Short mmCIF file of C-alpha atoms in Angstrom, two decimals:
data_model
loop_
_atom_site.label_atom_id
_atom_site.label_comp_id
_atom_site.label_asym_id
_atom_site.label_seq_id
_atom_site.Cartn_x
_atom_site.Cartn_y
_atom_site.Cartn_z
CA UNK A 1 -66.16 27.32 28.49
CA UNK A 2 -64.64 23.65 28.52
CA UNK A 3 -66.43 22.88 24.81
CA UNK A 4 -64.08 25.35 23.17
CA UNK A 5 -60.72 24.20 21.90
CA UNK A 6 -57.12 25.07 20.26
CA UNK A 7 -55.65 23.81 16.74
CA UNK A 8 -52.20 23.63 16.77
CA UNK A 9 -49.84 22.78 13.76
CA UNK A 10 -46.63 21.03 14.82
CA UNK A 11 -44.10 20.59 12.39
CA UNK A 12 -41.26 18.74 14.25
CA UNK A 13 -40.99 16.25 17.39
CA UNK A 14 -39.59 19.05 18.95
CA UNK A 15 -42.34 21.30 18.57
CA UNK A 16 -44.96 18.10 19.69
CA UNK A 17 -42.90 18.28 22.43
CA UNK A 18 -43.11 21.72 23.12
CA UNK A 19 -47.05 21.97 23.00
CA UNK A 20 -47.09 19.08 25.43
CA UNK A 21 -44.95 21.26 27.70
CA UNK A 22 -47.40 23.77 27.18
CA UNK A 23 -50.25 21.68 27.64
CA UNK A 24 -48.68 20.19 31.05
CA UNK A 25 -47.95 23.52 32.24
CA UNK A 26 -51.35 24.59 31.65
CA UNK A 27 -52.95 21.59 33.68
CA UNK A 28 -50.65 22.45 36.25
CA UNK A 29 -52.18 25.56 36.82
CA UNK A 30 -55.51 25.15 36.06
CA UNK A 31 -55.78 22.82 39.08
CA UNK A 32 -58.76 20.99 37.70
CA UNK A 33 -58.90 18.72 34.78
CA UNK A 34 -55.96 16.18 35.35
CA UNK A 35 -56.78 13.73 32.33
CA UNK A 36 -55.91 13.51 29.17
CA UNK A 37 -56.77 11.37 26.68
CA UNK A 38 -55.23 11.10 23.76
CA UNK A 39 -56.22 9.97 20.13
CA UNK A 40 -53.59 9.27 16.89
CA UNK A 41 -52.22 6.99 15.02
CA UNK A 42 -49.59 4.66 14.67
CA UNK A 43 -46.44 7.35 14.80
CA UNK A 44 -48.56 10.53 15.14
CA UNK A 45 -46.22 11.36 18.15
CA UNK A 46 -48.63 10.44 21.37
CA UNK A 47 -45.42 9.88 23.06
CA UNK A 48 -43.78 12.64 21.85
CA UNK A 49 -45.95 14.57 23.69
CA UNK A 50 -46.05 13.01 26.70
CA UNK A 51 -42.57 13.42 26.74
CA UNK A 52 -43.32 17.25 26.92
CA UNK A 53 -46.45 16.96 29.27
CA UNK A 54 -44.28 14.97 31.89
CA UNK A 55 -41.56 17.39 31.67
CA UNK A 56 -43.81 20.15 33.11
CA UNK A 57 -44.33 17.85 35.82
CA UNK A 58 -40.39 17.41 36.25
CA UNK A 59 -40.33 14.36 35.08
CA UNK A 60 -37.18 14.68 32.61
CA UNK A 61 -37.97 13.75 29.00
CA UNK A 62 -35.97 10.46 28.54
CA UNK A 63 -37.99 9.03 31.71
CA UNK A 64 -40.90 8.59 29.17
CA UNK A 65 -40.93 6.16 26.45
CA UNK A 66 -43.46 4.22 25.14
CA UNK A 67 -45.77 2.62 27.88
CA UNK A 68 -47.29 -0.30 25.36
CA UNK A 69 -45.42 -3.09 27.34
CA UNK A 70 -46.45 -1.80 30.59
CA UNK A 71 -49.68 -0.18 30.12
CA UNK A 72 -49.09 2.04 33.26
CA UNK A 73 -45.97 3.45 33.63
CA UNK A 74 -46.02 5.44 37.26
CA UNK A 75 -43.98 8.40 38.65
CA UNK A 76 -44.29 9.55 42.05
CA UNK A 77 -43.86 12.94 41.72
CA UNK A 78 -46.37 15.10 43.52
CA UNK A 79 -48.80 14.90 42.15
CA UNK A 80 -48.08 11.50 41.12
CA UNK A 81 -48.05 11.21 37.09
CA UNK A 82 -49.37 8.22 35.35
CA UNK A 83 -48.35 7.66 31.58
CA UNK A 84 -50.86 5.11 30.16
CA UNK A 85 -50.85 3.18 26.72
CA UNK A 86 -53.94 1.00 25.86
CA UNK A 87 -52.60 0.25 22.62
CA UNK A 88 -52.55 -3.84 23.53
CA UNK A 89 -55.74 -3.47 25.02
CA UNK A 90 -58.26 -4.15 22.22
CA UNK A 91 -61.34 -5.82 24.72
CA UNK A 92 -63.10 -3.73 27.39
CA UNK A 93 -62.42 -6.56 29.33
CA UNK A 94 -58.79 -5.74 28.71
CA UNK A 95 -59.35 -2.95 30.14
CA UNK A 96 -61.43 -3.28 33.10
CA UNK A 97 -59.28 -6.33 33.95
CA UNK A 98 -55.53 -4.02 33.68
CA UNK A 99 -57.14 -1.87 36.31
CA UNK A 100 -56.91 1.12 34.32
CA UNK A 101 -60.02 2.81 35.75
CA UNK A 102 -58.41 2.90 39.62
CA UNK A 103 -56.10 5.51 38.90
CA UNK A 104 -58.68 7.68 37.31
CA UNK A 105 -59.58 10.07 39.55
CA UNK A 106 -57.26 9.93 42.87
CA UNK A 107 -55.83 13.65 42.04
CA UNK A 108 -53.26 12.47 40.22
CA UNK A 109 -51.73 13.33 36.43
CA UNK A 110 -53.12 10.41 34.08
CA UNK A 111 -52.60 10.95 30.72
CA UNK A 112 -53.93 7.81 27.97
CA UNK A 113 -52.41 7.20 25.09
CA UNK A 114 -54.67 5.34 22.62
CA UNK A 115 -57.38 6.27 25.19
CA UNK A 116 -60.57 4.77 22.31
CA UNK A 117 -59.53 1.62 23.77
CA UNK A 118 -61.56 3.23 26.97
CA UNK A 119 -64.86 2.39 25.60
CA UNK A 120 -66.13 5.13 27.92
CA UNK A 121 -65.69 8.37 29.18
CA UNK A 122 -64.04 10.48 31.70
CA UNK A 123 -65.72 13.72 32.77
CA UNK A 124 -63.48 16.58 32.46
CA UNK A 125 -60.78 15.02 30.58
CA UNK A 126 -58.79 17.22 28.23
CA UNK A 127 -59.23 15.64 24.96
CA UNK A 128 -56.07 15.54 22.25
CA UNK A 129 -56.51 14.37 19.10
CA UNK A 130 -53.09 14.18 16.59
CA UNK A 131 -53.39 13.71 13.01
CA UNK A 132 -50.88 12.69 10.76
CA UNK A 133 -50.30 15.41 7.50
CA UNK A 134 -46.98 15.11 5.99
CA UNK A 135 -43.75 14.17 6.85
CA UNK A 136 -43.01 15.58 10.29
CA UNK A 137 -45.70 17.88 9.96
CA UNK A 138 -49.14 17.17 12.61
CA UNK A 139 -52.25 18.78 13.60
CA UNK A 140 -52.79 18.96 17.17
CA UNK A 141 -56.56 19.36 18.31
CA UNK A 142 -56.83 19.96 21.87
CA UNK A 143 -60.37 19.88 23.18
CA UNK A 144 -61.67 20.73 26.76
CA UNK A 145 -59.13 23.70 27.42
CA UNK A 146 -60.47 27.44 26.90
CA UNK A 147 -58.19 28.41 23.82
CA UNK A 148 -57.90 31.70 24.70
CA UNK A 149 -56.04 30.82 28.21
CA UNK A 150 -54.53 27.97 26.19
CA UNK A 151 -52.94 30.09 24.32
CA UNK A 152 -51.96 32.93 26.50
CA UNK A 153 -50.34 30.20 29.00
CA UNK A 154 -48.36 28.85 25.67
CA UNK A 155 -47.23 32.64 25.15
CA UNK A 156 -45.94 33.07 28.82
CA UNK B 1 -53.32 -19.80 38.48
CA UNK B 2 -49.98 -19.30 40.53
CA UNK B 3 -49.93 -22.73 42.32
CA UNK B 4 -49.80 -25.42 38.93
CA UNK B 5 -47.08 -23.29 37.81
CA UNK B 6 -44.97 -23.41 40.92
CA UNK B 7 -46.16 -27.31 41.59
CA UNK B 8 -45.28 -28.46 38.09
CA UNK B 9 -42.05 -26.58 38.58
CA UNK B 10 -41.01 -28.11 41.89
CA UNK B 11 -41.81 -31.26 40.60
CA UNK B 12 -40.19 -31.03 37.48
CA UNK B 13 -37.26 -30.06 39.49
CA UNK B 14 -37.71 -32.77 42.20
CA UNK B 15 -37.41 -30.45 44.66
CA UNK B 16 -39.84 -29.73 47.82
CA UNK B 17 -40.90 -26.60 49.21
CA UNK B 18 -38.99 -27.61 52.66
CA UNK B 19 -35.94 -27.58 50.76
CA UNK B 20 -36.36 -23.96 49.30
CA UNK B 21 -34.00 -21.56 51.15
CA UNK B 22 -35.74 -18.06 49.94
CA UNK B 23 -38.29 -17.20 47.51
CA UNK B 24 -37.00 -14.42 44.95
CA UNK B 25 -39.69 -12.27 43.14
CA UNK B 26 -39.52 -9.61 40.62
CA UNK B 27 -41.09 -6.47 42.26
CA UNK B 28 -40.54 -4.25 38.95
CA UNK B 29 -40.69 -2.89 36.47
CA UNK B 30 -43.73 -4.63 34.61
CA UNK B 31 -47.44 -4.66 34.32
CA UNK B 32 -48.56 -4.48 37.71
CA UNK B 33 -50.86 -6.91 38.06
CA UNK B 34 -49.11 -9.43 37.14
CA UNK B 35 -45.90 -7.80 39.66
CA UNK B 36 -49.04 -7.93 42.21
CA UNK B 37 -49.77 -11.49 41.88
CA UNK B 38 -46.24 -12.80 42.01
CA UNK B 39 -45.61 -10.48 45.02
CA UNK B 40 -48.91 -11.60 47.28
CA UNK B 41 -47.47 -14.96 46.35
CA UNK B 42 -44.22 -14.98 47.73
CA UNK B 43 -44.82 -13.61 50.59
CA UNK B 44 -47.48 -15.80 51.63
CA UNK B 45 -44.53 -18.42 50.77
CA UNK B 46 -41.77 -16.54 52.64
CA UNK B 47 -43.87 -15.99 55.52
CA UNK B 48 -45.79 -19.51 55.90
CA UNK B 49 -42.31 -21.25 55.73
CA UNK B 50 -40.64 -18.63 57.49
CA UNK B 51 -38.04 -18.49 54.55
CA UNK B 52 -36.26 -15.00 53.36
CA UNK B 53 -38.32 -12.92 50.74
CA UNK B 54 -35.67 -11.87 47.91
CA UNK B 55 -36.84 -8.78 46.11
CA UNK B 56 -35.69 -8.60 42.06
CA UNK B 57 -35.41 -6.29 39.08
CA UNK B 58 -36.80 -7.50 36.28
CA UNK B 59 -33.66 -6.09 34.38
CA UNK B 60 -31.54 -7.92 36.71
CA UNK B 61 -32.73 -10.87 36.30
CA UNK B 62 -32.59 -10.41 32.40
CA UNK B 63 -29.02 -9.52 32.60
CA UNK B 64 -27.35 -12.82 34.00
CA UNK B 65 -29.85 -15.15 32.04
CA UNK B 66 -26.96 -14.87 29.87
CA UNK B 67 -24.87 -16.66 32.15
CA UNK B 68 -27.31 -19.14 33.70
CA UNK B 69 -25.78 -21.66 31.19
CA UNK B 70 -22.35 -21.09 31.96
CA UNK B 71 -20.25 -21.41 34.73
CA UNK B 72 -19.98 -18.13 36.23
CA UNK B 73 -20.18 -14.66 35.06
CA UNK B 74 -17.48 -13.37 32.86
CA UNK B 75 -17.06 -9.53 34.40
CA UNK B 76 -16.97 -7.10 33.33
CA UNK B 77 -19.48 -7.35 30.54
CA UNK B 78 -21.35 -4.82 28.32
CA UNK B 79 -25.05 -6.47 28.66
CA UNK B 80 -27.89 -5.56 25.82
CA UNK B 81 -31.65 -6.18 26.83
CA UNK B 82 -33.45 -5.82 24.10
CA UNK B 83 -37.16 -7.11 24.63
CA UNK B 84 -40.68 -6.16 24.01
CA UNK B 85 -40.54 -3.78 27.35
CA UNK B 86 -37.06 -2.42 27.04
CA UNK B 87 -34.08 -1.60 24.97
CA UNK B 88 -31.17 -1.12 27.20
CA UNK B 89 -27.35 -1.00 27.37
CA UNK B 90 -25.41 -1.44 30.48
CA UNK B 91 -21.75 -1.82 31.63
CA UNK B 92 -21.93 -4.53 34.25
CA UNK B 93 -19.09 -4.45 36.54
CA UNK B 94 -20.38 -7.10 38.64
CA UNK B 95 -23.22 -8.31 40.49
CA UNK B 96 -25.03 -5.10 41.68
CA UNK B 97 -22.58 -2.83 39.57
CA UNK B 98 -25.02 -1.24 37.02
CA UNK B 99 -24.27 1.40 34.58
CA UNK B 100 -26.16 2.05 31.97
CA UNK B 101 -25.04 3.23 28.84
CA UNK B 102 -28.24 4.25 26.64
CA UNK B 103 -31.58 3.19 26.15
CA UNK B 104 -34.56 3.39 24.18
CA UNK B 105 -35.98 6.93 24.13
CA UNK B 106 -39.12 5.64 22.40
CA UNK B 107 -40.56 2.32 21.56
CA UNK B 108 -38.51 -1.19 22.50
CA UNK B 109 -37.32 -3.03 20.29
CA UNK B 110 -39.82 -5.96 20.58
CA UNK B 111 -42.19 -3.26 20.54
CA UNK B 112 -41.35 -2.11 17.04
CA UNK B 113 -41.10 -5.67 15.59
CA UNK B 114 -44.95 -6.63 17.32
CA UNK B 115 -46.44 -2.86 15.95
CA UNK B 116 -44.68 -3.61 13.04
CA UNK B 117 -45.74 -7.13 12.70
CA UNK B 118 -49.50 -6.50 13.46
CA UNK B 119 -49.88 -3.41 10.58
CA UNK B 120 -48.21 -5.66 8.19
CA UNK B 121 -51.53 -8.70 9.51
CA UNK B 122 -48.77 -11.18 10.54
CA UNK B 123 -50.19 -11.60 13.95
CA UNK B 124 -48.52 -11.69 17.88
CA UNK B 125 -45.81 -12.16 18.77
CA UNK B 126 -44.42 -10.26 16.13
CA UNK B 127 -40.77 -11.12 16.58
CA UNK B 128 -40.83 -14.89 15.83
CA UNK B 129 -42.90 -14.46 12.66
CA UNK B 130 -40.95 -11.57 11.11
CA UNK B 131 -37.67 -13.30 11.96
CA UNK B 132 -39.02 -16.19 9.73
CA UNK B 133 -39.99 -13.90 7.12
CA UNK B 134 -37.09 -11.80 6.90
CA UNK B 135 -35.07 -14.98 5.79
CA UNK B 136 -36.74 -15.31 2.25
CA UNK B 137 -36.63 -11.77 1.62
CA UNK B 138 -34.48 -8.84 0.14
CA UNK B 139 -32.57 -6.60 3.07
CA UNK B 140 -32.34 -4.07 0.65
CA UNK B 141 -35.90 -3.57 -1.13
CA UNK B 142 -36.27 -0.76 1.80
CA UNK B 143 -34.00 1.67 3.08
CA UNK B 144 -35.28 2.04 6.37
CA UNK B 145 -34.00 4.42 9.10
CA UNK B 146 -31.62 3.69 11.48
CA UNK B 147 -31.37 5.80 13.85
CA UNK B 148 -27.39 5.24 15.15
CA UNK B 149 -27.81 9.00 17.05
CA UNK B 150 -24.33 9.78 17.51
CA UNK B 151 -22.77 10.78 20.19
CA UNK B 152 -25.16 8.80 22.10
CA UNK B 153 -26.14 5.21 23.06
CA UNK B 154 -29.59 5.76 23.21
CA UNK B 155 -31.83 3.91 20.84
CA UNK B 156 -34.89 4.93 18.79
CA UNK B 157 -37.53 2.72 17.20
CA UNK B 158 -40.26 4.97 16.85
CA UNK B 159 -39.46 6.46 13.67
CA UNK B 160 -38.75 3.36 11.89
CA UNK B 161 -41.52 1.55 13.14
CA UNK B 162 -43.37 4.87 10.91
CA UNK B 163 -41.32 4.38 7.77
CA UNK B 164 -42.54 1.00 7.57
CA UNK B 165 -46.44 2.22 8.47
CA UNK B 166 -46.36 4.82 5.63
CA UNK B 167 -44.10 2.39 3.53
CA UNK B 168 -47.02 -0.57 3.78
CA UNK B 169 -49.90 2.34 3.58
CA UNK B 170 -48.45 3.59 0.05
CA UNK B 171 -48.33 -0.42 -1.03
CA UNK B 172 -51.55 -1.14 0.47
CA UNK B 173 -52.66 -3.59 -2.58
CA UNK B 174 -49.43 -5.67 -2.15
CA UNK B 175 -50.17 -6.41 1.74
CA UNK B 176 -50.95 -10.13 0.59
CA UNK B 177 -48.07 -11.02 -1.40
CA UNK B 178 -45.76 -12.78 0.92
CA UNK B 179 -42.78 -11.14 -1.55
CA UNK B 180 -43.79 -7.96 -0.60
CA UNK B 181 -44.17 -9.01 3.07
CA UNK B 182 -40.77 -10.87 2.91
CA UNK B 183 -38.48 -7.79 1.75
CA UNK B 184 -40.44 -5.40 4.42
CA UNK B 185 -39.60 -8.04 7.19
CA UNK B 186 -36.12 -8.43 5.75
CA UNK B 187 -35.74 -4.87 5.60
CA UNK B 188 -37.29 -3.86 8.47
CA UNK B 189 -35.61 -6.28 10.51
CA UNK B 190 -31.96 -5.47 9.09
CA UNK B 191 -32.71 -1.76 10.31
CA UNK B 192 -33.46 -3.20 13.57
CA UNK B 193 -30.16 -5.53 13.92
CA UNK B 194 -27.61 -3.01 12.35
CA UNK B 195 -28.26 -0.32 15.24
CA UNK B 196 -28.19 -2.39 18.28
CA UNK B 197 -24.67 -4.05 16.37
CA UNK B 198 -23.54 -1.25 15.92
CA UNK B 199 -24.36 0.46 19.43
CA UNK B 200 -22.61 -2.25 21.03
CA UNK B 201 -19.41 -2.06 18.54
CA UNK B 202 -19.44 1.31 19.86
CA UNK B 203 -19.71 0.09 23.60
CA UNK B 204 -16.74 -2.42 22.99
CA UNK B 205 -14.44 0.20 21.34
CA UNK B 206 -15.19 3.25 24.18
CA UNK B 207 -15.01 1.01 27.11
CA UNK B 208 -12.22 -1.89 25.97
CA UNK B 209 -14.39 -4.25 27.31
CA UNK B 210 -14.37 -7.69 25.17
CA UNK B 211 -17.39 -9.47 26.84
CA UNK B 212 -20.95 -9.02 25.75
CA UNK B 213 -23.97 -10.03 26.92
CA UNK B 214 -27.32 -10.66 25.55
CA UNK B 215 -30.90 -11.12 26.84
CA UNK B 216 -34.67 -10.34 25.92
CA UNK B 217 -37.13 -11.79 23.78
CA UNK B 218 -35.11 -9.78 20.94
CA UNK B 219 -32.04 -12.00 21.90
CA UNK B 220 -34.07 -14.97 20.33
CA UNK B 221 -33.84 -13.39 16.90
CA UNK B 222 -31.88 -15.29 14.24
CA UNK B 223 -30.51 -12.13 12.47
CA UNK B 224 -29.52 -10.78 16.03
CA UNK B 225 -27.25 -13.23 17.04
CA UNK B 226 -25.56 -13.96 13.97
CA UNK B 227 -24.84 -10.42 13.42
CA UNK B 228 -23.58 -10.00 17.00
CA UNK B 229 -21.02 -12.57 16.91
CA UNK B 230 -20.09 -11.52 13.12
CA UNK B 231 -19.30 -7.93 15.12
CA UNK B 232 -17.63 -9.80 18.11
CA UNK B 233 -15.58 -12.01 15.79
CA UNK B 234 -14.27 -9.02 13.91
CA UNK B 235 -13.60 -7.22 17.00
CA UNK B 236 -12.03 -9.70 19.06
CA UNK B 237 -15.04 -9.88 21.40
CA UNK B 238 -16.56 -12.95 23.23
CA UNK B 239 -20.50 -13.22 22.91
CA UNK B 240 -22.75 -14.51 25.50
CA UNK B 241 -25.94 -15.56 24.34
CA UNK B 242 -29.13 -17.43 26.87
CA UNK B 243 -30.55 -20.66 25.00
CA UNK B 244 -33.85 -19.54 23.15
CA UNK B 245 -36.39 -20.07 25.98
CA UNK B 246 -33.91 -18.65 28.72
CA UNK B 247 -34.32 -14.99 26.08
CA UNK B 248 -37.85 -13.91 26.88
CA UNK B 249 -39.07 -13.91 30.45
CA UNK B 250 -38.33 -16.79 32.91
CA UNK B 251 -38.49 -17.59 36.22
CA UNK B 252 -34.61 -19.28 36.18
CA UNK B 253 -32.79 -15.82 35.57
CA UNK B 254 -35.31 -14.16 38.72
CA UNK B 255 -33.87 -17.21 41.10
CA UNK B 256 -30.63 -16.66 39.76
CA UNK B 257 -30.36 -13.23 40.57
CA UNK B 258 -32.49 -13.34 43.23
CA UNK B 259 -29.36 -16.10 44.60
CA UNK B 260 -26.77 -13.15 44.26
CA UNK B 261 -28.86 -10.49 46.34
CA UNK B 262 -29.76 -13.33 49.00
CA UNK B 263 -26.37 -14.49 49.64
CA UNK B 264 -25.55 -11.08 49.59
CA UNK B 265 -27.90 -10.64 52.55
CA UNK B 266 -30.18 -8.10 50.46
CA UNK B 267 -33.34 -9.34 52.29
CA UNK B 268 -36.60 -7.64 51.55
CA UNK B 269 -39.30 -6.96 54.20
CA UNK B 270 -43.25 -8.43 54.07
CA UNK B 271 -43.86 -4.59 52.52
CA UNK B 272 -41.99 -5.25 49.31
CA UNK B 273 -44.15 -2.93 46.84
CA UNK B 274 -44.22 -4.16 43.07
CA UNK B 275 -43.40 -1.04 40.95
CA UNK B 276 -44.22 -0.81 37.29
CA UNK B 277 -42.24 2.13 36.59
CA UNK B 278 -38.00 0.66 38.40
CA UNK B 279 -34.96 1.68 37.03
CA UNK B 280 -31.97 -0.64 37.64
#
């Protein structure tokens, strides 16, 4: 079931926002996959919709902001939320050496921004890929959630 | 890597550890590795001499590097930090009296200008290099966003720092003429300076209070401070500004505030936990 995916179209910040909510409210209740990794460019609105995933975590919206600087921004909420940014991480070495991989894994939230900058993988990450189409207007691929509960758990 | 540093800067100050009083350390927010070096350090210090461990925000130190060239601290004072990490506005009412205005909802300021700088292939740190650019080019050639918000004092960089992606995506051929380059920086960087200005206009006019305060890399930039006291002068405002290596990070403004909390007796315990994520 976890190959199958949902396209979204978003056409506002507000709505990236909204799916994100979605998104976070679906991880909540799924009780399994806790990852996501995330995948757009420049502006696409990554942290857009982390600002919507967090909030389902209540973690209120203007709490997240771009985690570039810091890499890891933490939250202890329960369970404790981890907004990550790899964007100034362009070696593996980078990587290994920002200690990224130590909260992967310890049951709680970790969402990546920029999360090619991995150079690997994490099993049973949720996969989100934003494209840029005009304007304010974005596709939203989400890969690694069944679409059909996706979906539903959106409508609820 | 710690030791040289602190060696070279006892030395330089001609000072020896048996005459430090208290070791001060910024415990947040940051990259946390680098918050978990300087912690482990200090405490070794503060417990092999037997000396107090001081415990600092980041933000606080950034706040009264404005005033570690001047006598004392003029309060109150409406205090900008604008860096790579943060975009903030406070009222400070004095030392320990935060309240903060508005901040970034999205990217920093520095952010913006070192996204901005590396699409456009001017390199890191982007705020230095743009800065330099910006002063042979046209302000105008762009009409970038600014995004004033009203009603709030919240900033947002995010969606300029996309107008100028698309803007140098659409001009791709013209990414090597340093004209081009010049008006984007100038443009880009005039978006940039007229909303924290203006923000802080806004802060002097709501609250009445005449003293402001800058800090953060972003306080280094040329077009920055002259447009701040430009605003100041016409509003009858007094401007405090650090020297240019007192703007971006230091160890001075974490001692200096780290002085406030100790003679304050705001001692921290051996268990002092470096946070990345630490609101003022």
């Amino acid at each position: 079931m976890r190959c199958l995916s949902a396209k979204i179209i978003s056409r506002s910040p507000g709505e990236t926002e909204r799916i994100g909510f979605n998104l976070g409210t679906f991880l909540k209740s799924s009780g399994s996959a806790k990852t996501v990794m995330l995948y757009g460019d420049l502006g696409t609105g990554k942290t857009t919709l982390v600002k919507g995933i967090a909030s389902a975590f209540g973690i209120a919206k203007r709490d997240i902001c771009s985690a570039s600087f810091v890499i890891v921004a933490e939250y202890e909420t329960s369970p404790p939320f981890y907004h990550m940014d790899l964007y100034r991480l362009e070696r593996p070495e980078a990587v290994d050496a920002a200690g990224v991989w130590e909260y992967i894994g310890t049951g709680g939230v970790v969402v990546i921004e920029w999360a090619e900058r991995l150079h690997g993988d994490i099993e049973d990450a949720v996969k989100v890929y934003i494209t840029h189409l005009k304007a304010e207007e974005r596709e939203i691929i989400i890969e690694g959630v069944n679409s059909a509960e996706f979906m539903a758990a959106c409508e609820e | 890597m710690i030791w040289p540093v602190v060696d070279e800067a006892l030395g330089t100050a001609n000072v020896s550890l048996e005459a430090v009083h208290a070791v001060a350390v910024c415990h947040g927010p940051g990259l946390i590795g680098s918050l978990l070096v300087g912690c482990g350090f200090a405490k070794a210090v503060s417990y092999a001499r037997n000396i107090p461990l001081v415990g600092v925000n980041h933000l606080e130190g950034h706040i009264f590097s404005a005033f570690l060239e001047q006598e004392k601290s003029e309060f109150p004072f409406l205090s900008l930090i604008a860096s790579g990490g943060h975009t903030s506005l406070y009222i400070v009412r004095n030392f320990g009296q935060y309240e903060e205005l508005g901040r970034t909802r999205d990217d920093a300021a520095g952010e913006a200008y070192d996204k901005v700088s590396k699409l456009l292939g001017l390199g890191y740190p982007g705020g230095p290099l743009i800065d330099r650019m910006a002063r042979d080019g046209n302000a105008e050639a762009f009409d970038f966003p600014r995004a004033y918000m009203h009603e709030s004092f919240d900033f947002s960089f995010s969606g300029l720092k996309t107008a100028v992606k698309l803007t140098a995506e659409k001009n791709a051929g013209l990414l090597g003429n340093n004209g081009f380059l010049a008006d984007i920086a100038a443009s880009f960087q005039s978006a940039v300076v007229d909303v924290l200005a203006r923000k802080v206009q806004w802060a002097i006019v709501k609250t009445g209070i005449l003293n402001v305060a800058l800090s953060g890399g972003v306080s280094a930039n040329s077009g920055l401070r002259k447009k701040i006291k430009e605003m100041a002068g016409e509003n009858g405002a007094k401007v405090f500004l650090p020297s240019l290596d007192l703007c971006t990070d230091n160890a001075a403004m974490i001692a200096s505030a780290g002085y406030h909390r100790y003679v304050s007796g705001d001692i921290a315990k051996l268990d002092l936990n470096p946070k990345a994520y630490l609101p003022l």
